[in-house]
Amino acid sequence: MRKAIFAPVNPITIAIDGFSSCGKSTLAKQLAAHLGYTYIDSGAMYRAVALHVMEQGLAPGGVLDRPALLAALDGIRIRFEHDPLSGHSATWLNGRNVEHEIRSMAVSQHVTLVSPVPEVRAKLVRLQQDMGRAKGVVMDGRDIGTVVFPDAEVKLFMTARPEVRALRRYHELKQKGQEVDLAAVQANIAQRDLDDTTRAADPLRKAADAIEIDNSDITAEEQFQRALDAVLGKLAAVGYE
Ligand code: DC
């Protein structure tokens, strides 16, 4: 059968899950740029909630005031907007560009207070599903292939050895001009791995139909090629090129 001349160009959803600092966003951005898809960083949304908690004093002494967060939840507005200066998408929290602030170590430490809260997850999952409704998206996170888009056509699950991830994250933060300590980065990654895999609500796990990529010993280029092969294989299988 002949293919329709005007076949949709953005027919599928690509879900990328995995541990912290595994290079998920690098791969997601590469795929999105290559395919002309939209990249959505779901972790940025959890980080924005954590920043709100910090700024509003909702975690005094590092302990989450859960009723206060639940009361504030409806008023937390998160969106992404193209930033003409950086040429990338930026995270906005209640009308303010917070793209830079949400990448700090302090936010990384507070995010594990908010990410296990089922009401927070429900709100963000709903937003993520709305953003991906038209397909043609690459979304990365922890529960994208299992909860947000269980029907995603391509699911990738990224892993790397913890020491490799810590070193990458350390260099990334240094490059951004942040004062960091390698031991603190290692401890934060270990803590987030534990929290991500053991929380009751939507824990990190590999979907049964996900393709696993361990990138400890491969280059970013090799990783991209593997992922792209999986995507092109899927596109061909569903009848698109
Ligand atoms: O991908 P990241 O490191 O920027 O994510 C920040 C935190 O948010 C991470 O510790 C786990 C959490 N997260 C989540 O629980 N579910 C997602 N879909 C994405 C991130």
Short mmCIF file of C-alpha atoms and ligand atoms in Angstrom, two decimals:
data_model
loop_
_atom_site.label_atom_id
_atom_site.label_comp_id
_atom_site.label_asym_id
_atom_site.label_seq_id
_atom_site.Cartn_x
_atom_site.Cartn_y
_atom_site.Cartn_z
CA MET A 1 0.00 0.00 0.00
CA ARG A 2 1.28 3.48 -0.86
CA LYS A 3 2.09 5.76 2.04
CA ALA A 4 0.04 8.93 2.35
CA ILE A 5 2.02 11.85 0.97
CA PHE A 6 1.15 13.99 3.97
CA ALA A 7 2.02 11.44 6.65
CA PRO A 8 2.31 13.15 10.04
CA VAL A 9 5.91 14.02 10.83
CA ASN A 10 5.57 13.77 14.59
CA PRO A 11 3.81 10.52 15.20
CA ILE A 12 5.46 9.04 18.26
CA THR A 13 6.33 9.60 21.91
CA ILE A 14 9.79 8.88 23.26
CA ALA A 15 10.10 8.23 27.01
CA ILE A 16 13.53 8.29 28.64
CA ASP A 17 13.86 7.16 32.24
CA GLY A 18 16.78 6.38 34.46
CA PHE A 19 18.87 7.28 37.47
CA SER A 20 20.06 10.79 38.35
CA SER A 21 22.92 12.21 36.29
CA CYS A 22 22.82 9.48 33.67
CA GLY A 23 22.88 11.83 30.71
CA LYS A 24 19.16 11.46 30.05
CA SER A 25 18.67 15.12 29.19
CA THR A 26 21.68 15.20 26.85
CA LEU A 27 20.31 12.27 24.91
CA ALA A 28 16.74 13.59 25.00
CA LYS A 29 17.85 16.96 23.61
CA GLN A 30 19.91 15.31 20.86
CA LEU A 31 16.99 13.12 19.79
CA ALA A 32 14.52 16.00 19.91
CA ALA A 33 16.80 18.23 17.82
CA HIS A 34 17.44 15.47 15.29
CA LEU A 35 13.77 14.55 14.88
CA GLY A 36 12.29 18.05 15.20
CA TYR A 37 10.43 16.92 18.35
CA THR A 38 9.82 18.88 21.55
CA TYR A 39 12.03 18.08 24.53
CA ILE A 40 10.35 18.13 27.94
CA ASP A 41 12.42 17.92 31.12
CA SER A 42 10.03 16.50 33.74
CA GLY A 43 12.69 16.69 36.47
CA ALA A 44 12.73 20.48 36.06
CA MET A 45 9.10 20.51 37.19
CA TYR A 46 9.90 18.64 40.43
CA ARG A 47 12.84 21.00 40.92
CA ALA A 48 10.56 24.02 40.48
CA VAL A 49 8.23 22.70 43.20
CA ALA A 50 11.27 22.19 45.46
CA LEU A 51 12.43 25.77 44.79
CA HIS A 52 8.97 27.05 45.69
CA VAL A 53 9.09 25.07 48.94
CA MET A 54 12.48 26.58 49.78
CA GLU A 55 11.50 30.14 48.93
CA GLN A 56 8.21 30.00 50.79
CA GLY A 57 9.75 28.43 53.90
CA LEU A 58 7.70 25.26 53.55
CA ALA A 59 10.54 23.01 54.75
CA PRO A 60 11.83 24.61 57.96
CA GLY A 61 14.97 22.86 59.16
CA GLY A 62 14.85 20.59 56.12
CA VAL A 63 11.55 18.99 57.19
CA LEU A 64 8.66 19.35 54.76
CA ASP A 65 5.53 21.05 56.08
CA ARG A 66 3.29 18.78 54.08
CA PRO A 67 -0.09 20.40 54.86
CA ALA A 68 1.40 23.78 53.86
CA LEU A 69 2.68 22.34 50.58
CA LEU A 70 -0.69 20.75 49.81
CA ALA A 71 -2.42 24.07 50.52
CA ALA A 72 0.02 25.87 48.20
CA LEU A 73 -0.07 23.29 45.41
CA ASP A 74 -2.90 24.79 43.34
CA GLY A 75 -1.07 28.10 43.27
CA ILE A 76 2.16 26.64 41.88
CA ARG A 77 2.23 27.36 38.16
CA ILE A 78 4.96 25.74 36.09
CA ARG A 79 5.51 26.09 32.38
CA PHE A 80 8.29 25.95 29.79
CA GLU A 81 9.12 28.81 27.48
CA HIS A 82 11.67 29.17 24.71
CA ASP A 83 14.52 31.39 25.86
CA PRO A 84 15.85 33.36 22.87
CA LEU A 85 19.08 34.13 24.75
CA SER A 86 20.10 30.51 25.37
CA GLY A 87 18.20 29.11 22.42
CA HIS A 88 16.73 26.45 24.76
CA SER A 89 13.54 25.94 26.66
CA ALA A 90 13.49 27.49 30.15
CA THR A 91 11.46 26.54 33.23
CA TRP A 92 9.12 29.19 34.60
CA LEU A 93 7.68 29.16 38.11
CA ASN A 94 4.81 31.53 38.89
CA GLY A 95 5.76 33.93 36.10
CA ARG A 96 9.52 33.89 36.70
CA ASN A 97 12.33 32.23 34.77
CA VAL A 98 13.95 29.85 37.29
CA GLU A 99 15.96 27.75 34.85
CA HIS A 100 19.26 28.62 36.50
CA GLU A 101 18.15 28.43 40.14
CA ILE A 102 16.56 24.99 39.91
CA ARG A 103 19.93 23.41 38.99
CA SER A 104 21.60 24.27 42.32
CA MET A 105 22.72 21.67 44.86
CA ALA A 106 20.30 23.14 47.42
CA VAL A 107 17.39 22.40 45.09
CA SER A 108 18.78 18.90 44.36
CA GLN A 109 18.73 18.31 48.11
CA HIS A 110 15.16 19.60 48.59
CA VAL A 111 13.68 17.82 45.59
CA THR A 112 13.57 14.47 47.39
CA LEU A 113 11.22 16.05 49.94
CA VAL A 114 8.63 16.86 47.29
CA SER A 115 8.99 14.11 44.66
CA PRO A 116 7.49 11.35 46.87
CA VAL A 117 4.33 13.36 47.64
CA PRO A 118 1.49 11.71 45.65
CA GLU A 119 -0.43 15.00 45.24
CA VAL A 120 2.65 16.67 43.75
CA ARG A 121 3.16 13.74 41.38
CA ALA A 122 -0.50 13.71 40.34
CA LYS A 123 -0.38 17.42 39.47
CA LEU A 124 2.88 17.16 37.52
CA VAL A 125 1.93 13.93 35.72
CA ARG A 126 -1.28 15.61 34.53
CA LEU A 127 0.69 18.60 33.23
CA GLN A 128 3.19 16.30 31.50
CA GLN A 129 0.40 14.30 29.85
CA ASP A 130 -1.16 17.54 28.58
CA MET A 131 2.18 18.67 27.17
CA GLY A 132 2.65 15.39 25.32
CA ARG A 133 -0.88 14.93 24.08
CA ALA A 134 -0.02 15.85 20.47
CA LYS A 135 2.96 13.42 20.49
CA GLY A 136 6.22 14.37 18.81
CA VAL A 137 7.84 14.72 22.24
CA VAL A 138 10.89 13.37 23.98
CA MET A 139 10.34 13.47 27.74
CA ASP A 140 12.86 12.39 30.34
CA GLY A 141 12.35 11.55 34.01
CA ARG A 142 11.78 8.59 36.30
CA ASP A 143 8.24 7.44 35.56
CA ILE A 144 7.70 8.53 31.97
CA GLY A 145 7.56 5.06 30.38
CA THR A 146 5.71 3.53 33.33
CA VAL A 147 3.20 6.18 34.46
CA VAL A 148 3.13 9.32 32.32
CA PHE A 149 3.17 7.65 28.89
CA PRO A 150 2.82 3.88 29.41
CA ASP A 151 1.93 3.64 25.70
CA ALA A 152 5.02 5.51 24.46
CA GLU A 153 6.25 3.91 21.25
CA VAL A 154 9.91 4.12 22.31
CA LYS A 155 11.07 3.71 25.90
CA LEU A 156 14.70 4.02 26.88
CA PHE A 157 16.08 3.23 30.32
CA MET A 158 19.46 4.78 31.09
CA THR A 159 21.96 3.57 33.63
CA ALA A 160 25.62 4.19 34.47
CA ARG A 161 27.82 3.28 37.40
CA PRO A 162 27.28 5.67 40.36
CA GLU A 163 30.92 6.83 40.44
CA VAL A 164 30.79 7.72 36.74
CA ARG A 165 27.58 9.67 37.28
CA ALA A 166 28.94 11.56 40.29
CA LEU A 167 32.02 12.65 38.40
CA ARG A 168 29.98 13.84 35.43
CA ARG A 169 27.64 15.82 37.68
CA TYR A 170 30.58 17.30 39.58
CA HIS A 171 32.19 18.57 36.37
CA GLU A 172 28.86 19.88 35.10
CA LEU A 173 28.28 21.92 38.28
CA LYS A 174 31.87 23.18 38.26
CA GLN A 175 31.46 24.27 34.67
CA LYS A 176 28.42 26.27 35.71
CA GLY A 177 30.63 28.06 38.23
CA GLN A 178 29.18 26.41 41.34
CA GLU A 179 31.29 25.63 44.40
CA VAL A 180 30.90 21.87 44.83
CA ASP A 181 32.44 19.03 46.70
CA LEU A 182 32.70 15.62 45.01
CA ALA A 183 31.77 13.75 48.19
CA ALA A 184 28.61 15.86 48.54
CA VAL A 185 27.66 15.15 44.92
CA GLN A 186 28.24 11.40 45.46
CA ALA A 187 26.13 11.44 48.62
CA ASN A 188 23.34 13.35 46.87
CA ILE A 189 23.27 10.90 43.95
CA ALA A 190 23.21 7.91 46.32
CA GLN A 191 20.38 9.51 48.30
CA ARG A 192 18.34 10.29 45.17
CA ASP A 193 18.88 6.75 43.79
CA LEU A 194 17.54 5.36 47.05
CA ASP A 195 14.62 7.78 47.21
CA ASP A 196 13.73 7.33 43.53
CA THR A 197 13.68 3.53 43.69
CA THR A 198 12.04 3.05 47.08
CA ARG A 199 9.28 5.69 47.20
CA ALA A 200 5.76 4.30 47.28
CA ALA A 201 4.38 6.62 44.57
CA ASP A 202 5.61 5.93 41.04
CA PRO A 203 9.11 4.64 41.92
CA LEU A 204 11.82 4.53 39.30
CA ARG A 205 11.75 1.19 37.51
CA LYS A 206 12.45 -0.05 34.05
CA ALA A 207 9.31 -0.61 31.99
CA ALA A 208 9.08 -4.18 30.67
CA ASP A 209 9.29 -2.89 27.09
CA ALA A 210 12.11 -0.38 27.66
CA ILE A 211 15.50 -0.66 25.98
CA GLU A 212 18.28 -0.37 28.55
CA ILE A 213 21.40 1.66 27.74
CA ASP A 214 24.33 1.59 30.18
CA ASN A 215 26.47 4.53 29.15
CA SER A 216 29.32 4.10 31.67
CA ASP A 217 31.79 3.12 28.98
CA ILE A 218 30.38 4.46 25.74
CA THR A 219 30.62 7.92 24.19
CA ALA A 220 27.71 10.31 23.89
CA GLU A 221 27.86 9.75 20.14
CA GLU A 222 27.58 5.94 20.49
CA GLN A 223 24.71 6.36 22.91
CA PHE A 224 22.90 8.70 20.52
CA GLN A 225 23.39 6.26 17.65
CA ARG A 226 21.93 3.38 19.66
CA ALA A 227 18.94 5.41 20.71
CA LEU A 228 18.39 6.78 17.22
CA ASP A 229 18.51 3.27 15.76
CA ALA A 230 15.76 2.24 18.19
CA VAL A 231 13.65 5.25 17.23
CA LEU A 232 14.15 4.81 13.47
CA GLY A 233 13.36 1.12 13.80
CA LYS A 234 10.12 1.99 15.53
CA LEU A 235 9.21 4.72 13.02
CA ALA A 236 9.77 2.26 10.17
CA ALA A 237 7.68 -0.37 11.98
CA VAL A 238 4.74 2.02 12.36
CA GLY A 239 5.04 3.10 8.74
CA TYR A 240 6.89 6.43 8.94
CA GLU A 241 10.37 7.32 7.81
O1 DC B 1 16.11 14.55 36.40
P1 DC B 1 16.46 15.43 37.59
O2 DC B 1 17.65 14.95 38.37
O3 DC B 1 16.54 16.87 37.24
O4 DC B 1 15.19 15.26 38.57
C1 DC B 1 15.11 15.95 39.79
C2 DC B 1 14.42 15.07 40.82
O5 DC B 1 13.04 14.94 40.50
C3 DC B 1 14.99 13.69 40.99
O6 DC B 1 15.64 13.57 42.23
C4 DC B 1 13.81 12.75 40.94
C5 DC B 1 12.60 13.60 40.67
N1 DC B 1 11.86 13.20 39.49
C6 DC B 1 10.78 12.38 39.65
O7 DC B 1 10.51 11.95 40.77
N2 DC B 1 10.03 12.04 38.58
C7 DC B 1 10.31 12.50 37.35
N3 DC B 1 9.54 12.15 36.31
C8 DC B 1 11.44 13.33 37.17
C9 DC B 1 12.20 13.66 38.25
#
